[in-house]
Each structure stands twice: as C-alpha cells, then as structure tokens.
Amino acid sequence: MDSCIVKTVKQCRSCGHRGLERIVSLGDTPLANALSSEIHLAEKQKRHPLDLGVCPTCSLVQLLDSVPPEDLFSEYLYFSSFSESFINHARSIADRFIEQLRLDSGSLVVEVGSNDGYLLQFFKQKGIPVLGIEPARNIARFAREEKDIETLNDFFGRSLAEQLAQKGLFADLIIANNVLAHVNDSNGVVSGMRKILKPNGVISIQTPYLIQMLDHTE
C-alpha cells in the first residue's frame, strides 16, 4: 500500500476551535472517483484516512484529515450534465433567478464549482453574461470548448476573488452548489464571494445537511 501524506486538521474549519471530537472512523480509503483503468487494476491504490469529527463549539461535522485539493479535483470524473433530471432542475433554478433578480445583459452570474456549464448555459441562453470557476482541468476545458461557457480553471478563494475584483468583475448572482462541503477553507470561499458581490447582489449556496441525510438514510 502506498503511503500518503495528508494534513491533520487541528482546528475547526469554521469557528477555529481547537479540539475536534472523532465520531466515526472508516479507516484508510481510496479517493472517491479515483477509478483505476484496466491496466492499473493490479497496482496498489493510494489510501487516505477517512475519519469524521465534530466541533464541540459550533457543531460543524467535518473530516479530521485534509487531502490536498489538487489531488481531489484537478482531474474529475463527474460531469453534472450526465443526469437529465438534474439538467431540468438547473434550468428551473436559472429561470427562477432570472425572474426574481431581473437579470439581463448588464448582469453577471458567477458559479463557483461550475462543472461542465450545466447551469450557466441557461443564463447564457438568455443573453446574461456568465463566469464559471472550475478546478478540474478536463471539465473546465469541456465547458469552454463544448458549451462555450467562459470558465476559469482555478480554485476559488480570497486570492482569486482579489484578482477578479481588480479586473472589475462583480457579480449580481454568485452560485455555489455542493461546494462548501468539499473545501478546506470554507471561510475563505465565503469571504471571496463577498469580495466580488455587488452591493445588491445575491449569493445562493446549496450544501448537504447531515441530520436530513441521516433521517432519510441517505
């Protein structure tokens, strides 16, 4: 088994409290989506600790070890457009925001973790400028080349937000669907969003809720 160097989380990702409590240990596990090709099946996969903890101060449930995001997301297998029902859901989200916020050709919609342009395409079809931010090289390239969605291949946070602000890019709507649960610096992502949000802009965040997942046996 290959050994992997991961960073042990010493304080809560949200409130900074030191002293997270371990609640579940699933041992050493290969990365999700790290599927081997047929010729590599006999090779030993890298494994990472998968221990779940909770912050006694703010109750945020989180992993106790941090894998470098470059290892997780630089190349990614999941394309959001795979699911027709999810695409229909994305279309309804876009239509609702366009109507509620009265978005037009003078607006800007930014999506953090934009995947293959599954959502931004519906804003663009209505003539609304969009900007996707997607860390996976293969998916960002697909969004640009196949769907003509302007997409930055980068990780979003304070640093990238500063760069966008310096270019005068400020959003009327910022969307982050299923993103915060996957980042180590959640506070940095949120503060970055605030940095590029127009005064009357809106941030829309969707993230799993653990209690609901347990209640529904998800």
PDB file of C-alpha atoms in Angstrom:
ATOM      1  CA  MET A   1       0.000   0.000   0.000  1.00  0.00           C
ATOM      2  CA  ASP A   2       1.320   3.406  -0.952  1.00  0.00           C
ATOM      3  CA  SER A   3       1.755   5.822   1.912  1.00  0.00           C
ATOM      4  CA  CYS A   4       0.192   9.261   1.583  1.00  0.00           C
ATOM      5  CA  ILE A   5       0.961  12.471   3.379  1.00  0.00           C
ATOM      6  CA  VAL A   6      -2.207  14.246   4.481  1.00  0.00           C
ATOM      7  CA  LYS A   7      -2.699  17.224   6.738  1.00  0.00           C
ATOM      8  CA  THR A   8      -4.298  16.599  10.112  1.00  0.00           C
ATOM      9  CA  VAL A   9      -6.944  19.211  10.877  1.00  0.00           C
ATOM     10  CA  LYS A  10      -6.095  20.749  14.240  1.00  0.00           C
ATOM     11  CA  GLN A  11      -8.890  23.297  14.477  1.00  0.00           C
ATOM     12  CA  CYS A  12     -12.444  23.673  13.233  1.00  0.00           C
ATOM     13  CA  ARG A  13     -12.698  24.812   9.633  1.00  0.00           C
ATOM     14  CA  SER A  14     -15.480  27.196  10.573  1.00  0.00           C
ATOM     15  CA  CYS A  15     -15.030  28.694  14.046  1.00  0.00           C
ATOM     16  CA  GLY A  16     -11.352  27.823  14.621  1.00  0.00           C
ATOM     17  CA  HIS A  17     -11.941  25.890  17.849  1.00  0.00           C
ATOM     18  CA  ARG A  18      -9.083  23.528  18.712  1.00  0.00           C
ATOM     19  CA  GLY A  19     -10.095  20.062  19.845  1.00  0.00           C
ATOM     20  CA  LEU A  20     -12.345  18.298  17.361  1.00  0.00           C
ATOM     21  CA  GLU A  21     -14.070  15.142  18.586  1.00  0.00           C
ATOM     22  CA  ARG A  22     -13.807  11.966  16.479  1.00  0.00           C
ATOM     23  CA  ILE A  23     -17.208  10.339  15.935  1.00  0.00           C
ATOM     24  CA  VAL A  24     -16.651   7.846  13.080  1.00  0.00           C
ATOM     25  CA  SER A  25     -13.527   6.183  11.663  1.00  0.00           C
ATOM     26  CA  LEU A  26     -13.750   4.430   8.281  1.00  0.00           C
ATOM     27  CA  GLY A  27     -10.050   3.592   8.089  1.00  0.00           C
ATOM     28  CA  ASP A  28      -7.807   4.242   5.100  1.00  0.00           C
ATOM     29  CA  THR A  29      -9.841   4.659   1.914  1.00  0.00           C
ATOM     30  CA  PRO A  30      -9.060   5.396  -1.762  1.00  0.00           C
ATOM     31  CA  LEU A  31     -10.227   8.747  -3.056  1.00  0.00           C
ATOM     32  CA  ALA A  32     -13.763   8.981  -4.388  1.00  0.00           C
ATOM     33  CA  ASN A  33     -13.818   8.922  -8.209  1.00  0.00           C
ATOM     34  CA  ALA A  34     -10.240   7.598  -8.264  1.00  0.00           C
ATOM     35  CA  LEU A  35     -11.160   4.671 -10.504  1.00  0.00           C
ATOM     36  CA  SER A  36      -8.340   2.613 -11.981  1.00  0.00           C
ATOM     37  CA  SER A  37      -8.112   1.726 -15.641  1.00  0.00           C
ATOM     38  CA  GLU A  38      -7.962  -1.966 -16.526  1.00  0.00           C
ATOM     39  CA  ILE A  39      -4.191  -1.997 -16.959  1.00  0.00           C
ATOM     40  CA  HIS A  40      -3.701  -0.500 -13.488  1.00  0.00           C
ATOM     41  CA  LEU A  41      -6.102  -2.730 -11.552  1.00  0.00           C
ATOM     42  CA  ALA A  42      -3.286  -4.825 -10.095  1.00  0.00           C
ATOM     43  CA  GLU A  43      -1.485  -1.771  -8.726  1.00  0.00           C
ATOM     44  CA  LYS A  44      -1.942  -0.687  -5.133  1.00  0.00           C
ATOM     45  CA  GLN A  45      -4.085   2.397  -4.751  1.00  0.00           C
ATOM     46  CA  LYS A  46      -3.170   5.313  -2.550  1.00  0.00           C
ATOM     47  CA  ARG A  47      -5.325   5.412   0.543  1.00  0.00           C
ATOM     48  CA  HIS A  48      -6.164   8.276   2.859  1.00  0.00           C
ATOM     49  CA  PRO A  49      -7.575   8.378   6.414  1.00  0.00           C
ATOM     50  CA  LEU A  50     -11.353   8.826   6.444  1.00  0.00           C
ATOM     51  CA  ASP A  51     -12.229   9.914   9.969  1.00  0.00           C
ATOM     52  CA  LEU A  52     -15.219  12.083  10.774  1.00  0.00           C
ATOM     53  CA  GLY A  53     -15.253  14.574  13.628  1.00  0.00           C
ATOM     54  CA  VAL A  54     -17.472  17.237  15.107  1.00  0.00           C
ATOM     55  CA  CYS A  55     -16.657  20.642  16.560  1.00  0.00           C
ATOM     56  CA  PRO A  56     -17.982  20.874  20.154  1.00  0.00           C
ATOM     57  CA  THR A  57     -18.303  24.650  19.798  1.00  0.00           C
ATOM     58  CA  CYS A  58     -20.188  25.201  16.513  1.00  0.00           C
ATOM     59  CA  SER A  59     -21.294  21.583  15.796  1.00  0.00           C
ATOM     60  CA  LEU A  60     -19.806  21.512  12.294  1.00  0.00           C
ATOM     61  CA  VAL A  61     -19.200  17.911  11.238  1.00  0.00           C
ATOM     62  CA  GLN A  62     -16.005  17.593   9.194  1.00  0.00           C
ATOM     63  CA  LEU A  63     -13.171  15.305   8.145  1.00  0.00           C
ATOM     64  CA  LEU A  64     -10.243  15.162  10.542  1.00  0.00           C
ATOM     65  CA  ASP A  65      -7.661  14.906   7.764  1.00  0.00           C
ATOM     66  CA  SER A  66      -7.228  17.102   4.724  1.00  0.00           C
ATOM     67  CA  VAL A  67      -6.186  15.782   1.306  1.00  0.00           C
ATOM     68  CA  PRO A  68      -4.623  18.418  -0.989  1.00  0.00           C
ATOM     69  CA  PRO A  69      -7.397  19.770  -3.248  1.00  0.00           C
ATOM     70  CA  GLU A  70      -5.112  19.324  -6.266  1.00  0.00           C
ATOM     71  CA  ASP A  71      -5.241  15.561  -5.672  1.00  0.00           C
ATOM     72  CA  LEU A  72      -9.021  15.571  -5.402  1.00  0.00           C
ATOM     73  CA  PHE A  73     -10.193  17.958  -8.080  1.00  0.00           C
ATOM     74  CA  SER A  74      -7.524  18.690 -10.703  1.00  0.00           C
ATOM     75  CA  GLU A  75      -8.933  15.877 -12.849  1.00  0.00           C
ATOM     76  CA  TYR A  76     -12.507  14.842 -12.091  1.00  0.00           C
ATOM     77  CA  LEU A  77     -14.810  12.166 -13.460  1.00  0.00           C
ATOM     78  CA  TYR A  78     -18.238  13.548 -12.596  1.00  0.00           C
ATOM     79  CA  PHE A  79     -19.971  15.656 -15.241  1.00  0.00           C
ATOM     80  CA  SER A  80     -23.163  17.277 -13.939  1.00  0.00           C
ATOM     81  CA  SER A  81     -24.816  17.140 -17.361  1.00  0.00           C
ATOM     82  CA  PHE A  82     -24.910  13.340 -17.113  1.00  0.00           C
ATOM     83  CA  SER A  83     -28.296  13.482 -15.365  1.00  0.00           C
ATOM     84  CA  GLU A  84     -31.275  14.715 -17.387  1.00  0.00           C
ATOM     85  CA  SER A  85     -33.321  15.324 -14.244  1.00  0.00           C
ATOM     86  CA  PHE A  86     -30.501  17.421 -12.801  1.00  0.00           C
ATOM     87  CA  ILE A  87     -30.348  19.461 -16.009  1.00  0.00           C
ATOM     88  CA  ASN A  88     -34.071  20.136 -15.764  1.00  0.00           C
ATOM     89  CA  HIS A  89     -33.532  21.209 -12.166  1.00  0.00           C
ATOM     90  CA  ALA A  90     -30.730  23.559 -13.272  1.00  0.00           C
ATOM     91  CA  ARG A  91     -32.988  25.093 -15.926  1.00  0.00           C
ATOM     92  CA  SER A  92     -35.674  25.813 -13.342  1.00  0.00           C
ATOM     93  CA  ILE A  93     -33.099  27.383 -10.998  1.00  0.00           C
ATOM     94  CA  ALA A  94     -31.871  29.703 -13.758  1.00  0.00           C
ATOM     95  CA  ASP A  95     -35.394  30.709 -14.783  1.00  0.00           C
ATOM     96  CA  ARG A  96     -36.314  31.499 -11.187  1.00  0.00           C
ATOM     97  CA  PHE A  97     -33.249  33.662 -10.560  1.00  0.00           C
ATOM     98  CA  ILE A  98     -33.601  35.492 -13.871  1.00  0.00           C
ATOM     99  CA  GLU A  99     -37.160  36.442 -12.975  1.00  0.00           C
ATOM    100  CA  GLN A 100     -36.609  37.231  -9.295  1.00  0.00           C
ATOM    101  CA  LEU A 101     -33.420  39.257  -9.750  1.00  0.00           C
ATOM    102  CA  ARG A 102     -34.384  40.716 -13.135  1.00  0.00           C
ATOM    103  CA  LEU A 103     -31.082  39.650 -14.650  1.00  0.00           C
ATOM    104  CA  ASP A 104     -30.232  40.941 -18.113  1.00  0.00           C
ATOM    105  CA  SER A 105     -27.322  41.619 -20.460  1.00  0.00           C
ATOM    106  CA  GLY A 106     -25.849  44.066 -17.943  1.00  0.00           C
ATOM    107  CA  SER A 107     -25.701  41.478 -15.174  1.00  0.00           C
ATOM    108  CA  LEU A 108     -23.054  38.913 -14.278  1.00  0.00           C
ATOM    109  CA  VAL A 109     -23.635  35.420 -12.896  1.00  0.00           C
ATOM    110  CA  VAL A 110     -20.652  33.633 -11.326  1.00  0.00           C
ATOM    111  CA  GLU A 111     -20.722  29.988 -10.356  1.00  0.00           C
ATOM    112  CA  VAL A 112     -18.106  28.503  -8.040  1.00  0.00           C
ATOM    113  CA  GLY A 113     -17.558  24.855  -8.905  1.00  0.00           C
ATOM    114  CA  SER A 114     -19.341  25.302 -12.229  1.00  0.00           C
ATOM    115  CA  ASN A 115     -18.523  21.811 -13.526  1.00  0.00           C
ATOM    116  CA  ASP A 116     -19.326  21.454 -17.253  1.00  0.00           C
ATOM    117  CA  GLY A 117     -21.563  24.510 -17.545  1.00  0.00           C
ATOM    118  CA  TYR A 118     -24.696  22.513 -16.695  1.00  0.00           C
ATOM    119  CA  LEU A 119     -26.281  25.575 -15.010  1.00  0.00           C
ATOM    120  CA  LEU A 120     -24.594  28.616 -16.532  1.00  0.00           C
ATOM    121  CA  GLN A 121     -25.674  27.563 -20.024  1.00  0.00           C
ATOM    122  CA  PHE A 122     -29.264  28.507 -19.209  1.00  0.00           C
ATOM    123  CA  PHE A 123     -28.285  32.018 -18.147  1.00  0.00           C
ATOM    124  CA  LYS A 124     -26.152  32.438 -21.261  1.00  0.00           C
ATOM    125  CA  GLN A 125     -29.020  31.308 -23.489  1.00  0.00           C
ATOM    126  CA  LYS A 126     -30.962  34.329 -22.177  1.00  0.00           C
ATOM    127  CA  GLY A 127     -28.112  36.704 -23.044  1.00  0.00           C
ATOM    128  CA  ILE A 128     -26.824  37.051 -19.477  1.00  0.00           C
ATOM    129  CA  PRO A 129     -23.006  37.167 -19.050  1.00  0.00           C
ATOM    130  CA  VAL A 130     -21.615  34.274 -17.017  1.00  0.00           C
ATOM    131  CA  LEU A 131     -18.321  33.180 -15.497  1.00  0.00           C
ATOM    132  CA  GLY A 132     -17.617  29.671 -14.286  1.00  0.00           C
ATOM    133  CA  ILE A 133     -14.839  28.761 -11.868  1.00  0.00           C
ATOM    134  CA  GLU A 134     -13.911  25.082 -12.031  1.00  0.00           C
ATOM    135  CA  PRO A 135     -10.727  23.466 -10.611  1.00  0.00           C
ATOM    136  CA  ALA A 136     -10.888  20.285 -12.724  1.00  0.00           C
ATOM    137  CA  ARG A 137      -8.850  20.819 -15.892  1.00  0.00           C
ATOM    138  CA  ASN A 138     -10.748  18.318 -18.026  1.00  0.00           C
ATOM    139  CA  ILE A 139     -14.174  19.633 -17.037  1.00  0.00           C
ATOM    140  CA  ALA A 140     -13.255  23.313 -17.374  1.00  0.00           C
ATOM    141  CA  ARG A 141     -11.888  22.607 -20.847  1.00  0.00           C
ATOM    142  CA  PHE A 142     -15.119  20.817 -21.803  1.00  0.00           C
ATOM    143  CA  ALA A 143     -17.219  23.759 -20.582  1.00  0.00           C
ATOM    144  CA  ARG A 144     -15.184  26.206 -22.666  1.00  0.00           C
ATOM    145  CA  GLU A 145     -14.817  24.137 -25.831  1.00  0.00           C
ATOM    146  CA  GLU A 146     -18.107  22.250 -25.990  1.00  0.00           C
ATOM    147  CA  LYS A 147     -20.534  24.682 -24.363  1.00  0.00           C
ATOM    148  CA  ASP A 148     -18.748  27.999 -24.942  1.00  0.00           C
ATOM    149  CA  ILE A 149     -19.008  28.886 -21.237  1.00  0.00           C
ATOM    150  CA  GLU A 150     -16.266  31.233 -20.054  1.00  0.00           C
ATOM    151  CA  THR A 151     -14.607  29.165 -17.345  1.00  0.00           C
ATOM    152  CA  LEU A 152     -11.561  29.794 -15.180  1.00  0.00           C
ATOM    153  CA  ASN A 153      -9.623  26.661 -14.334  1.00  0.00           C
ATOM    154  CA  ASP A 154      -8.780  27.546 -10.734  1.00  0.00           C
ATOM    155  CA  PHE A 155      -9.704  27.093  -7.087  1.00  0.00           C
ATOM    156  CA  PHE A 156     -11.913  29.879  -5.747  1.00  0.00           C
ATOM    157  CA  GLY A 157     -10.951  31.723  -2.586  1.00  0.00           C
ATOM    158  CA  ARG A 158      -9.760  35.085  -1.306  1.00  0.00           C
ATOM    159  CA  SER A 159      -6.801  35.263  -3.704  1.00  0.00           C
ATOM    160  CA  LEU A 160      -8.787  34.628  -6.881  1.00  0.00           C
ATOM    161  CA  ALA A 161     -11.546  36.954  -5.682  1.00  0.00           C
ATOM    162  CA  GLU A 162      -8.974  39.732  -5.302  1.00  0.00           C
ATOM    163  CA  GLN A 163      -7.837  39.164  -8.880  1.00  0.00           C
ATOM    164  CA  LEU A 164     -11.402  39.291 -10.197  1.00  0.00           C
ATOM    165  CA  ALA A 165     -12.161  42.439  -8.208  1.00  0.00           C
ATOM    166  CA  GLN A 166      -9.072  44.137  -9.616  1.00  0.00           C
ATOM    167  CA  LYS A 167     -10.428  43.387 -13.102  1.00  0.00           C
ATOM    168  CA  GLY A 168     -13.744  44.975 -12.177  1.00  0.00           C
ATOM    169  CA  LEU A 169     -15.676  41.696 -12.234  1.00  0.00           C
ATOM    170  CA  PHE A 170     -18.515  41.945  -9.720  1.00  0.00           C
ATOM    171  CA  ALA A 171     -21.465  39.617  -9.681  1.00  0.00           C
ATOM    172  CA  ASP A 172     -25.195  40.146  -9.377  1.00  0.00           C
ATOM    173  CA  LEU A 173     -25.547  36.469  -8.518  1.00  0.00           C
ATOM    174  CA  ILE A 174     -22.991  34.010  -7.146  1.00  0.00           C
ATOM    175  CA  ILE A 175     -23.925  30.340  -7.048  1.00  0.00           C
ATOM    176  CA  ALA A 176     -22.153  27.545  -5.160  1.00  0.00           C
ATOM    177  CA  ASN A 177     -23.950  24.210  -5.383  1.00  0.00           C
ATOM    178  CA  ASN A 178     -22.442  21.362  -3.361  1.00  0.00           C
ATOM    179  CA  VAL A 179     -19.151  23.236  -2.984  1.00  0.00           C
ATOM    180  CA  LEU A 180     -18.631  24.200   0.663  1.00  0.00           C
ATOM    181  CA  ALA A 181     -18.698  20.579   1.807  1.00  0.00           C
ATOM    182  CA  HIS A 182     -15.682  19.899  -0.416  1.00  0.00           C
ATOM    183  CA  VAL A 183     -13.337  22.737   0.556  1.00  0.00           C
ATOM    184  CA  ASN A 184     -10.943  23.057   3.477  1.00  0.00           C
ATOM    185  CA  ASP A 185     -11.067  26.850   3.689  1.00  0.00           C
ATOM    186  CA  SER A 186     -14.824  27.429   3.708  1.00  0.00           C
ATOM    187  CA  ASN A 187     -14.399  30.828   5.350  1.00  0.00           C
ATOM    188  CA  GLY A 188     -12.013  31.863   2.581  1.00  0.00           C
ATOM    189  CA  VAL A 189     -14.506  30.821  -0.093  1.00  0.00           C
ATOM    190  CA  VAL A 190     -17.348  32.758   1.539  1.00  0.00           C
ATOM    191  CA  SER A 191     -15.237  35.879   2.093  1.00  0.00           C
ATOM    192  CA  GLY A 192     -14.126  35.648  -1.533  1.00  0.00           C
ATOM    193  CA  MET A 193     -17.751  35.603  -2.631  1.00  0.00           C
ATOM    194  CA  ARG A 194     -18.448  38.693  -0.574  1.00  0.00           C
ATOM    195  CA  LYS A 195     -15.454  40.400  -2.185  1.00  0.00           C
ATOM    196  CA  ILE A 196     -16.890  40.165  -5.714  1.00  0.00           C
ATOM    197  CA  LEU A 197     -20.585  40.581  -4.890  1.00  0.00           C
ATOM    198  CA  LYS A 198     -22.338  43.752  -5.965  1.00  0.00           C
ATOM    199  CA  PRO A 199     -23.988  45.746  -3.137  1.00  0.00           C
ATOM    200  CA  ASN A 200     -27.449  44.421  -4.016  1.00  0.00           C
ATOM    201  CA  GLY A 201     -26.213  41.042  -5.237  1.00  0.00           C
ATOM    202  CA  VAL A 202     -27.320  37.604  -4.073  1.00  0.00           C
ATOM    203  CA  ILE A 203     -25.315  34.536  -3.028  1.00  0.00           C
ATOM    204  CA  SER A 204     -27.014  31.158  -3.428  1.00  0.00           C
ATOM    205  CA  ILE A 205     -25.406  28.216  -1.605  1.00  0.00           C
ATOM    206  CA  GLN A 206     -26.639  24.635  -1.611  1.00  0.00           C
ATOM    207  CA  THR A 207     -24.965  22.131   0.680  1.00  0.00           C
ATOM    208  CA  PRO A 208     -25.951  18.783   2.228  1.00  0.00           C
ATOM    209  CA  TYR A 209     -27.448  18.842   5.730  1.00  0.00           C
ATOM    210  CA  LEU A 210     -26.190  15.910   7.784  1.00  0.00           C
ATOM    211  CA  ILE A 211     -29.265  15.468  10.002  1.00  0.00           C
ATOM    212  CA  GLN A 212     -31.530  15.301   6.971  1.00  0.00           C
ATOM    213  CA  MET A 213     -29.201  12.771   5.349  1.00  0.00           C
ATOM    214  CA  LEU A 214     -29.384  10.575   8.457  1.00  0.00           C
ATOM    215  CA  ASP A 215     -33.152  10.964   8.832  1.00  0.00           C
ATOM    216  CA  HIS A 216     -33.695   9.812   5.240  1.00  0.00           C
ATOM    217  CA  THR A 217     -30.963   7.142   5.377  1.00  0.00           C
ATOM    218  CA  GLU A 218     -29.108   8.801   2.507  1.00  0.00           C
TER     219      GLU A 218
END
